[in-house]
Coordinates of C-alpha atoms in Angstrom, one line a residue:
Chain Y
X13 CA 12.7 -35.5 24.2
X14 CA 14.6 -37.3 21.5
X15 CA 13.0 -35.0 19.0
X16 CA 15.2 -32.2 20.2
X17 CA 18.2 -34.0 18.9
X18 CA 16.9 -33.9 15.4
X19 CA 18.1 -31.0 13.3
X20 CA 15.6 -28.2 13.2
X21 CA 15.7 -28.0 9.4
X22 CA 17.2 -30.6 7.1
X23 CA 17.2 -29.8 3.4
X24 CA 18.3 -32.7 1.3
X25 CA 19.3 -32.3 -2.4
X26 CA 16.5 -29.8 -3.1
X27 CA 16.0 -28.5 -6.6
X28 CA 13.4 -25.9 -7.6
X29 CA 12.6 -25.1 -11.2
X30 CA 10.7 -22.1 -12.3
X31 CA 9.7 -23.0 -15.9
X32 CA 12.7 -24.5 -17.4
X33 CA 15.1 -22.5 -15.3
X34 CA 16.7 -23.9 -12.1
X35 CA 16.3 -21.4 -9.3
X36 CA 17.8 -23.7 -6.7
X37 CA 20.1 -26.6 -7.6
X38 CA 20.9 -29.5 -5.3
X39 CA 20.7 -27.7 -2.0
X40 CA 21.6 -29.6 1.1
X41 CA 21.6 -27.6 4.4
X42 CA 21.1 -28.5 8.0
X43 CA 20.2 -26.2 10.8
X44 CA 21.0 -27.5 14.2
X45 CA 19.0 -26.7 17.3
X46 CA 20.3 -23.5 19.0
X47 CA 22.2 -22.2 16.1
X48 CA 21.9 -18.8 14.5
X49 CA 22.3 -19.3 10.7
X50 CA 22.8 -16.4 8.4
X51 CA 22.0 -17.3 4.9
X52 CA 23.4 -14.8 2.5
X53 CA 23.0 -14.5 -1.3
X54 CA 22.7 -11.8 -3.9
X55 CA 19.4 -10.7 -5.3
X56 CA 17.9 -13.5 -7.4
X57 CA 20.0 -16.2 -5.8
X58 CA 16.9 -18.1 -4.8
X59 CA 16.9 -17.2 -1.1
X60 CA 13.2 -16.5 -0.9
X61 CA 12.4 -19.6 -3.0
X62 CA 14.3 -21.7 -0.5
X63 CA 12.4 -20.2 2.5
X64 CA 9.1 -20.7 0.7
X65 CA 10.0 -24.3 0.0
X66 CA 10.8 -24.8 3.6
X67 CA 7.5 -23.4 4.7
X68 CA 5.5 -25.3 2.1
X69 CA 4.4 -22.2 0.2
X70 CA 6.2 -23.6 -2.9
X71 CA 6.7 -27.3 -3.8
X72 CA 10.2 -28.1 -5.1
X73 CA 10.5 -30.6 -8.0
X74 CA 13.0 -32.8 -6.3
X75 CA 14.7 -33.2 -2.9
X76 CA 13.2 -33.2 0.5
X77 CA 12.8 -30.9 3.5
X78 CA 12.5 -32.2 7.0
X79 CA 11.3 -29.9 9.9
X80 CA 12.1 -31.1 13.4
X81 CA 12.8 -34.6 11.9
X82 CA 9.4 -34.8 10.1
X83 CA 9.0 -34.6 6.3
X84 CA 7.6 -31.2 5.6
X85 CA 4.5 -32.5 3.7
X86 CA 3.4 -34.2 6.9
X87 CA 4.5 -31.5 9.2
X88 CA 1.6 -30.1 11.1
X89 CA 3.0 -28.2 14.2
X90 CA 3.4 -24.9 12.4
X91 CA 3.3 -23.0 15.7
X92 CA 6.8 -24.4 16.3
X93 CA 8.0 -22.1 13.5
X94 CA 7.9 -18.4 13.6
X95 CA 8.2 -16.5 10.3
X96 CA 8.9 -12.9 9.5
X97 CA 8.8 -12.1 5.9
X98 CA 10.3 -9.3 3.8
X99 CA 6.7 -8.5 2.9
X100 CA 6.1 -7.3 6.5
X101 CA 7.6 -4.1 5.2
X102 CA 5.1 -3.7 2.5
X103 CA 1.8 -4.6 4.1
X104 CA -1.1 -2.2 3.7
X105 CA 0.1 0.6 6.0
X106 CA -3.4 2.0 6.4
X107 CA -4.8 -1.2 7.8
X108 CA -6.7 -0.3 11.0
X109 CA -5.2 -2.7 13.5
X110 CA -3.4 -2.1 16.8
X111 CA -0.1 -3.6 17.7
X112 CA -1.9 -5.9 20.2
X113 CA -4.2 -7.2 17.5
X114 CA -1.4 -7.8 15.0
X115 CA 0.6 -9.7 17.6
X116 CA -2.5 -11.8 18.6
X117 CA -2.5 -13.1 15.1
X118 CA 0.6 -15.1 15.9
X119 CA -1.5 -17.3 18.3
X120 CA -4.3 -18.0 15.8
X121 CA -2.7 -21.0 14.3
X122 CA -1.8 -22.5 17.7
X123 CA -5.2 -21.8 19.3
X124 CA -7.0 -23.4 16.3
X125 CA -10.2 -22.8 14.4
X126 CA -13.5 -22.3 16.3
X127 CA -11.7 -21.3 19.5
X128 CA -11.2 -17.9 21.0
X129 CA -8.3 -16.3 22.8
X130 CA -8.6 -16.5 26.5
X131 CA -7.0 -14.4 29.2
X132 CA -3.8 -16.5 29.3
X133 CA -3.4 -16.0 25.6
X134 CA -3.7 -12.3 26.0
X135 CA -1.1 -12.3 28.6
X136 CA 1.2 -14.1 26.2
X137 CA 0.6 -11.5 23.6
X138 CA 1.6 -8.8 26.1
X139 CA 4.7 -10.6 27.1
X140 CA 5.7 -11.0 23.4
X141 CA 5.2 -7.3 22.9
X142 CA 7.3 -6.6 26.0
X143 CA 10.1 -9.0 24.8
X144 CA 10.6 -6.8 21.7
X145 CA 10.4 -3.6 23.8
X146 CA 7.2 -2.3 22.3
X147 CA 4.9 -2.3 25.4
X148 CA 4.2 1.4 25.3
X149 CA 2.9 1.1 21.7
X150 CA 0.5 -1.8 22.4
X151 CA -2.6 0.2 21.6
X152 CA -1.1 2.2 18.7
X153 CA -2.0 1.6 15.1
X154 CA 0.5 -0.5 13.3
X155 CA 0.6 2.0 10.4
X156 CA 1.7 4.8 12.7
X157 CA 5.0 3.1 13.6
X158 CA 8.4 3.4 11.9
X159 CA 9.8 0.6 9.8
X160 CA 12.0 -0.6 12.6
X161 CA 9.2 -0.6 15.1
X162 CA 6.9 -2.4 12.7
X163 CA 9.5 -5.1 12.2
X164 CA 9.7 -5.6 16.0
X165 CA 6.0 -6.0 16.1
X166 CA 6.2 -8.7 13.4
X167 CA 8.9 -10.4 15.4
X168 CA 6.7 -10.3 18.5
X169 CA 3.9 -11.9 16.3
X170 CA 6.3 -14.6 15.3
X171 CA 7.5 -15.1 18.9
X172 CA 4.1 -15.2 20.6
X173 CA 3.4 -18.9 19.8
X174 CA 6.7 -19.7 21.5
X175 CA 8.3 -21.2 18.4
X176 CA 11.6 -23.1 18.5
X177 CA 12.7 -21.9 15.1
X178 CA 12.4 -18.3 13.8
X179 CA 12.8 -17.7 10.1
X180 CA 13.5 -14.1 9.0
X181 CA 13.5 -13.3 5.3
X182 CA 15.3 -10.0 4.7
X183 CA 13.9 -8.5 7.9
X184 CA 16.0 -5.3 7.8
X185 CA 14.9 -4.1 4.3
X186 CA 13.6 -0.6 4.8
X187 CA 14.8 -0.3 8.4
X188 CA 17.3 2.5 9.3
X189 CA 20.9 1.6 10.3
X190 CA 20.5 2.4 14.0
X191 CA 17.4 0.1 14.2
X192 CA 19.2 -2.6 12.3
X193 CA 21.9 -2.6 15.0
X194 CA 19.4 -3.0 17.9
X195 CA 17.5 -5.5 15.8
X196 CA 20.5 -7.8 15.6
X197 CA 21.1 -7.3 19.3
X198 CA 17.5 -8.5 19.9
X199 CA 18.0 -11.5 17.7
X200 CA 21.2 -12.4 19.4
X201 CA 19.6 -12.2 22.8
X202 CA 16.7 -14.5 21.7
X203 CA 19.3 -16.9 20.4
X204 CA 21.5 -17.0 23.4
X205 CA 19.1 -16.5 26.3
X206 CA 16.1 -18.4 25.0
X207 CA 17.9 -20.9 22.9
X208 CA 15.8 -20.0 19.9
X209 CA 17.1 -21.4 16.6
X210 CA 17.3 -18.6 14.0
X211 CA 17.5 -18.7 10.2
X212 CA 18.2 -15.2 8.9
X213 CA 18.1 -14.6 5.2
X214 CA 19.7 -11.5 3.7
X215 CA 21.3 -10.1 0.6
X216 CA 23.4 -7.7 2.7
X217 CA 25.8 -9.5 4.9
X218 CA 26.4 -6.2 6.8
X219 CA 27.2 -6.7 10.4
X220 CA 25.6 -10.1 10.5
X221 CA 28.8 -12.1 10.8
X222 CA 29.3 -10.6 14.2
X223 CA 26.1 -12.2 15.6
X224 CA 25.6 -15.5 13.8
X225 CA 27.0 -19.0 14.6
X226 CA 26.9 -20.2 11.0
X227 CA 27.1 -18.5 7.6
X228 CA 25.7 -20.2 4.5
X229 CA 26.2 -18.7 1.1
X230 CA 23.6 -19.3 -1.6
X231 CA 23.6 -18.5 -5.3
X232 CA 21.5 -21.2 -7.0
X233 CA 23.9 -23.7 -5.3
X234 CA 25.0 -23.7 -1.7
X235 CA 28.6 -22.5 -2.0
X236 CA 29.6 -22.4 1.6
X237 CA 28.4 -23.4 5.1
X238 CA 30.7 -22.8 8.0
X239 CA 31.5 -20.5 10.9
X240 CA 31.8 -16.7 10.4
X241 CA 35.5 -17.0 11.0
X242 CA 36.0 -19.5 8.2
X243 CA 33.9 -17.3 6.0
X244 CA 36.0 -14.2 6.6
X245 CA 39.2 -16.2 6.0
X246 CA 37.9 -17.4 2.6
X247 CA 38.7 -14.4 0.5
X248 CA 36.9 -15.4 -2.7
X249 CA 33.7 -15.8 -0.8
X250 CA 33.8 -12.7 1.2
X251 CA 34.8 -10.8 -1.9
X252 CA 31.7 -12.1 -3.7
X253 CA 29.2 -12.0 -0.8
X254 CA 30.6 -9.0 1.0
X255 CA 31.9 -8.9 4.5
X256 CA 31.5 -6.8 7.6
X257 CA 31.1 -3.7 5.6
X258 CA 30.3 -1.5 8.5
X259 CA 34.0 -1.6 9.4
X260 CA 34.9 -0.3 6.0
X261 CA 32.1 1.7 4.6
X262 CA 30.7 3.5 7.6
X263 CA 28.3 6.0 6.4
X264 CA 27.6 4.7 2.9
X265 CA 24.3 3.6 1.6
X266 CA 23.6 0.0 2.3
X267 CA 23.0 -0.6 -1.4
X268 CA 26.7 -0.5 -2.0
X269 CA 27.5 -2.6 0.9
X270 CA 26.3 -6.1 0.2
X271 CA 27.9 -6.9 -3.1
X272 CA 24.5 -7.3 -4.7
X273 CA 25.5 -8.9 -7.9
X274 CA 23.1 -11.4 -9.4
Chain C
X22 CA -45.1 8.3 11.7
X23 CA -45.2 6.1 14.8
X24 CA -48.9 5.5 14.3
X25 CA -48.3 4.6 10.7
X26 CA -45.6 2.2 11.8
X27 CA -48.0 0.2 13.9
X28 CA -50.7 0.4 11.3
X29 CA -48.8 -0.8 8.3
X30 CA -47.1 -4.2 8.3
X31 CA -44.9 -3.2 5.4
X32 CA -43.3 -0.5 7.5
X33 CA -42.5 -2.9 10.3
X34 CA -41.0 -5.4 7.7
X35 CA -39.0 -2.6 6.2
X36 CA -37.7 -1.5 9.6
X37 CA -36.7 -5.0 10.7
X38 CA -35.0 -5.8 7.4
X39 CA -33.3 -2.4 7.5
X40 CA -32.0 -3.1 11.0
X41 CA -30.6 -6.4 9.9
X42 CA -28.9 -5.2 6.8
X43 CA -27.6 -2.1 8.6
X44 CA -25.7 -4.5 10.7
X45 CA -24.7 -7.1 8.1
X46 CA -23.6 -5.0 5.2
X47 CA -21.1 -2.8 7.1
X48 CA -19.7 -5.8 9.1
X49 CA -18.8 -7.7 5.9
X50 CA -17.9 -4.4 4.3
X51 CA -15.0 -4.0 6.8
X52 CA -13.4 -7.1 5.5
X53 CA -14.1 -6.2 1.9
X54 CA -12.6 -2.8 2.2
X55 CA -9.4 -3.8 4.0
X56 CA -8.9 -6.6 1.5
X57 CA -9.4 -4.0 -1.2
X58 CA -12.2 -6.0 -2.6
X59 CA -15.1 -3.6 -2.3
X60 CA -15.9 -3.8 -6.0
X61 CA -16.7 -7.5 -5.6
X62 CA -19.9 -6.4 -3.9
X63 CA -20.9 -4.6 -7.2
X64 CA -20.1 -7.7 -9.3
X65 CA -22.2 -9.9 -7.0
X66 CA -25.1 -7.5 -6.8
X67 CA -25.4 -7.4 -10.6
X68 CA -25.4 -11.2 -10.9
X69 CA -28.1 -11.2 -8.2
X70 CA -30.1 -9.0 -10.6
X71 CA -29.7 -11.8 -13.2
X72 CA -31.3 -14.2 -10.8
X73 CA -34.2 -11.8 -10.1
X74 CA -34.7 -11.4 -13.8
X75 CA -34.6 -15.1 -14.4
X76 CA -37.3 -15.5 -11.6
X77 CA -39.5 -13.0 -13.4
X78 CA -39.1 -14.8 -16.7
X79 CA -40.1 -18.1 -15.1
X80 CA -42.9 -16.5 -13.1
X81 CA -44.4 -15.3 -16.4
X82 CA -45.0 -18.9 -17.4
X83 CA -45.5 -20.5 -14.1
X84 CA -47.9 -19.0 -11.4
X85 CA -46.4 -21.2 -8.6
X86 CA -43.1 -19.6 -9.0
X87 CA -44.7 -16.2 -9.1
X88 CA -45.9 -16.7 -5.5
X89 CA -42.4 -17.3 -4.2
X90 CA -40.1 -14.4 -3.4
X91 CA -37.5 -13.8 -6.2
X92 CA -34.8 -13.6 -3.5
X93 CA -34.2 -17.4 -3.6
X94 CA -33.2 -17.3 -7.3
X95 CA -31.3 -14.1 -6.6
X96 CA -29.5 -15.9 -3.8
X97 CA -28.7 -18.9 -6.0
X98 CA -27.2 -16.7 -8.7
X99 CA -25.2 -14.6 -6.3
X100 CA -23.7 -17.6 -4.6
X101 CA -22.8 -19.2 -8.0
X102 CA -21.4 -15.8 -9.0
X103 CA -19.3 -15.8 -5.8
X104 CA -17.9 -19.3 -6.6
X105 CA -17.2 -18.2 -10.1
X106 CA -15.4 -15.1 -8.9
X107 CA -13.2 -17.2 -6.6
X108 CA -12.4 -19.5 -9.4
X109 CA -11.5 -16.6 -11.7
X110 CA -9.3 -15.1 -9.0
X111 CA -7.4 -18.3 -8.8
X112 CA -7.1 -18.5 -12.6
X113 CA -5.7 -15.0 -12.9
X114 CA -3.6 -14.8 -9.8
X115 CA -1.8 -11.7 -10.9
X116 CA -4.9 -9.9 -12.2
X117 CA -7.4 -10.8 -9.5
X118 CA -9.6 -7.7 -10.2
X119 CA -10.3 -9.1 -13.7
X120 CA -12.9 -11.3 -12.0
X121 CA -15.0 -8.2 -11.3
X122 CA -15.7 -6.9 -14.8
X123 CA -16.1 -10.5 -16.1
X124 CA -18.8 -11.4 -13.7
X125 CA -20.4 -7.9 -13.6
X126 CA -20.8 -7.5 -17.3
X127 CA -21.7 -11.2 -17.9
X128 CA -24.3 -10.9 -15.2
X129 CA -25.8 -7.7 -16.6
X130 CA -25.8 -9.1 -20.2
X131 CA -27.7 -12.2 -19.1
X132 CA -29.9 -10.2 -16.8
X133 CA -31.0 -7.8 -19.6
X134 CA -31.7 -10.6 -21.9
X135 CA -33.9 -12.3 -19.3
X136 CA -35.7 -8.9 -18.7
X137 CA -36.4 -8.4 -22.3
X138 CA -37.8 -12.0 -22.5
X139 CA -40.0 -11.4 -19.5
X140 CA -42.1 -8.2 -19.1
X141 CA -39.5 -5.6 -19.7
X142 CA -38.9 -3.0 -17.0
X143 CA -41.8 -3.3 -14.5
X144 CA -42.3 -1.4 -11.2
X145 CA -41.3 -4.6 -9.5
X146 CA -38.0 -4.7 -11.2
X147 CA -37.5 -1.1 -10.6
X148 CA -37.9 -1.7 -6.9
X149 CA -35.2 -4.4 -7.0
X150 CA -32.8 -2.0 -8.7
X151 CA -33.3 0.9 -6.4
X152 CA -34.8 -0.5 -3.2
X153 CA -38.2 0.1 -1.8
X154 CA -39.9 0.6 1.6
X155 CA -43.2 -0.8 0.6
X156 CA -42.1 -3.9 -1.3
X157 CA -40.8 -6.0 1.6
X158 CA -42.9 -9.1 2.3
X159 CA -43.0 -11.4 5.3
X160 CA -41.3 -14.0 3.1
X161 CA -38.4 -11.6 2.5
X162 CA -38.2 -10.9 6.3
X163 CA -37.9 -14.6 7.1
X164 CA -35.2 -15.3 4.5
X165 CA -33.3 -12.2 5.6
X166 CA -33.5 -13.2 9.2
X167 CA -32.1 -16.6 8.4
X168 CA -29.3 -15.0 6.5
X169 CA -28.5 -12.7 9.4
X170 CA -28.3 -15.5 11.9
X171 CA -26.2 -17.7 9.6
X172 CA -23.7 -14.9 8.7
X173 CA -23.4 -13.7 12.3
X174 CA -22.6 -17.1 13.6
X175 CA -20.1 -17.8 10.8
X176 CA -18.4 -14.5 11.3
X177 CA -18.1 -15.0 15.1
X178 CA -16.6 -18.4 14.6
X179 CA -14.1 -17.4 11.9
X180 CA -13.4 -13.9 13.0
X181 CA -9.8 -14.4 13.9
X182 CA -9.0 -16.4 10.7
X183 CA -10.7 -13.8 8.4
X184 CA -8.9 -11.0 10.2
X185 CA -5.5 -12.7 9.8
X186 CA -6.2 -13.5 6.2
X187 CA -7.2 -9.9 5.4
X188 CA -4.1 -8.5 7.1
X189 CA -1.5 -10.8 5.8
X190 CA -2.3 -13.8 3.6
X191 CA 1.1 -15.3 3.4
X192 CA 1.7 -15.5 7.1
X193 CA -1.8 -16.8 7.6
X194 CA -1.0 -19.6 5.2
X195 CA 2.3 -20.4 7.1
X196 CA 0.3 -20.5 10.3
X197 CA -1.6 -23.3 8.8
X198 CA -5.0 -21.6 8.1
X199 CA -6.9 -23.1 5.2
X200 CA -7.0 -20.0 3.1
X201 CA -8.8 -21.2 0.0
X202 CA -11.6 -22.6 2.1
X203 CA -11.8 -19.3 4.1
X204 CA -11.9 -17.2 1.0
X205 CA -14.8 -19.3 -0.3
X206 CA -16.7 -19.1 2.9
X207 CA -16.2 -15.3 3.0
X208 CA -17.3 -14.6 -0.6
X209 CA -20.4 -16.8 -0.1
X210 CA -21.3 -14.7 3.0
X211 CA -21.0 -11.6 0.8
X212 CA -23.4 -13.1 -1.7
X213 CA -25.8 -13.9 1.1
X214 CA -25.7 -10.4 2.5
X215 CA -26.1 -8.8 -0.9
X216 CA -29.2 -10.8 -1.5
X217 CA -30.5 -9.7 1.9
X218 CA -29.8 -6.0 1.4
X219 CA -31.1 -5.8 -2.1
X220 CA -34.8 -5.5 -1.1
X221 CA -34.3 -2.3 0.8
X222 CA -31.3 -0.5 -0.8
X223 CA -31.6 -2.0 -4.3
X224 CA -29.1 -3.9 -6.5
X225 CA -27.4 -0.8 -7.8
X226 CA -26.7 0.6 -4.3
X227 CA -25.9 -2.5 -2.2
X228 CA -22.2 -2.0 -2.4
X229 CA -22.6 1.5 -1.1
X230 CA -24.0 0.1 2.2
X231 CA -20.9 -2.1 2.4
X232 CA -18.4 0.5 1.7
X233 CA -19.6 4.0 2.8
X234 CA -20.1 3.2 6.5
X235 CA -16.7 1.5 6.5
X236 CA -15.0 4.5 4.9
X237 CA -16.6 6.7 7.6
X238 CA -15.6 4.3 10.4
X239 CA -12.0 4.4 9.2
X240 CA -11.8 8.0 10.2
X241 CA -12.5 7.1 13.9
X242 CA -11.5 3.6 14.5
X243 CA -8.3 3.0 16.5
X244 CA -8.4 -0.8 16.2
X245 CA -9.9 -3.4 13.9
X246 CA -12.6 -4.2 16.5
X247 CA -13.6 -0.6 16.6
X248 CA -14.0 -0.6 12.9
X249 CA -17.0 -2.9 13.3
X250 CA -18.5 -0.8 16.1
X251 CA -18.4 2.4 14.2
X252 CA -19.3 0.9 10.8
X253 CA -22.4 -0.8 12.2
X254 CA -23.4 2.4 14.1
X255 CA -23.1 4.5 10.9
X256 CA -24.8 1.8 8.9
X257 CA -27.8 1.6 11.2
X258 CA -28.2 5.3 11.4
X259 CA -28.1 5.6 7.6
X260 CA -30.7 2.8 7.1
X261 CA -33.1 4.0 9.7
X262 CA -32.9 7.7 8.9
X263 CA -33.0 6.9 5.2
X264 CA -36.1 4.7 5.6
X265 CA -37.9 7.4 7.6
X266 CA -37.1 10.1 5.0
X267 CA -38.0 7.8 2.1
X268 CA -41.4 7.0 3.6
X269 CA -42.2 10.6 4.6
X270 CA -41.1 12.2 1.3
X271 CA -41.9 9.3 -0.9
X272 CA -38.3 9.0 -2.2
X273 CA -36.5 5.9 -3.3
X274 CA -35.4 4.0 -0.2
X275 CA -32.0 3.0 -1.6
X276 CA -31.2 6.4 -2.8
X277 CA -32.2 8.1 0.5
X278 CA -30.2 5.6 2.6
X279 CA -27.1 6.1 0.4
X280 CA -27.5 9.9 0.6
X281 CA -27.6 9.7 4.4
X282 CA -24.5 7.4 4.4
X283 CA -22.6 9.8 2.1
X284 CA -23.6 12.7 4.4
X285 CA -22.3 10.8 7.4
X286 CA -19.1 10.0 5.6
X287 CA -18.5 13.7 4.7
X288 CA -19.3 14.7 8.3
X289 CA -16.8 12.1 9.6
X290 CA -14.1 13.3 7.3
X291 CA -14.7 17.0 8.2
X292 CA -14.9 16.1 11.9
X293 CA -11.7 14.2 11.9
X294 CA -9.8 17.0 10.2
X295 CA -11.2 19.5 12.7
X296 CA -10.2 17.3 15.6
X297 CA -6.7 16.8 14.3
X298 CA -6.3 20.6 13.8
X299 CA -7.5 21.3 17.3
X300 CA -5.1 18.6 18.7
X301 CA -2.2 20.1 16.9
X302 CA -3.0 23.5 18.2
X303 CA -3.4 22.4 21.7
X304 CA -0.1 20.6 21.4
X305 CA 1.6 23.7 20.1
X306 CA 0.2 25.8 22.9
X307 CA 1.4 23.3 25.5
X308 CA 4.9 23.2 24.1
X309 CA 5.1 27.0 23.9
X310 CA 3.8 27.4 27.5
X311 CA 6.4 24.9 28.7
X312 CA 9.1 26.9 27.1

């Protein structure tokens, strides 16, 4: 298993232009196996563009991305990566699908075309639902659940293929403060107990620094990559990107919290 | 009625065809509705009309063509229309619905010109517009049976991919599903089913058979799989009841089928509301009695 020693993600001098404007400039970032990286940046800082470039949904103009040591263009084992997007919050709420059906989708890529889910797969789906604590909602319609519960279902969908890397793009948008807390607890547990590598993208640093092993700050360039402790000590950075605001602004709206300047 | 059924071939043809499209149209309709693409069926049915009109124009000058069912040319046009729609949707990614008026009006424009060059509005053409119980031929039945088999096999094979793609296109792409290819496959299937359904329900009403049973099924279905069961059930009941009434009363088949479907939709909506009300009241009573 030499492959495990490769960094999970290796971004090398990546630049992405939209028209004549640089959205991302010369980004180099490495995500080591077993780490929990929090990538923070204000709105419009290119976070989602970076994620989409990682996943091959966008093609950057220069630079390269390696996934598990393989150039992304030639990467085929997509089931090793779980992805939970911001959009999960704005899917068609009336869509008539049960929690079980939604989580099953997570296996489709791994099972492959022209094959059907067997009993073992269904068991895996149930286990993933259980892992996020949603077993009693298995047969419920996805649209009937709260934002926080839906987000758990989407995590289960990402987990069911037993990925080694989980990428979460603004997963807590539209989720209430209490659920956000238990959501982070869940991520932390996945990271520590299962050794799942996590890349969490957010504009609101919130309580994140308490859970992650690495903080990376993005605003077109990568400004910082280090431990949460180093981040907190760097006053300029935490002034710009925000800090553990829950300690300061307890009951305030999250909109004020993250220092959302573009 | 039953005696007539065994006496007249055309009634048997109409019933077999009806049973096939009562299954096909709602099944594809489920995907169309959840993808918010139900109007695409309208665009494709109108381009099918263009194909039918083109057939009639050719048939006027060539008796060999006149002997063949116009469904083949209708099929060719609707499949080309489907490919054209997919291409337009890729060109106008932010305004995907633009593909519908473009294909729909372009199709009608061309179709009307063909009609005026041929014989004008004949009974035959009228039957294609509004459907007919008596016009189904054995040739039609064969073609529609082939379409039914092909579409059913394809849907079974690609069910999970089409489901994922309808629910969440971005994640489906990240999971490595070939989405362009699947879109194309799907829209070609829609074109096939529209051609198949047209004989009975008519071009102007095909999209109703793809959306009304699905809208009714939505009131009852608790899962995506159940959507298919209910939609097909409602679709089949609409088609069979519609055909019987149309034959007995000498009404237009398409119109009657659609009216039955509308009736079932209204019943579903009312039934659902009633049930919800009863459930709420039972719940209230239970909580008060516990207190």
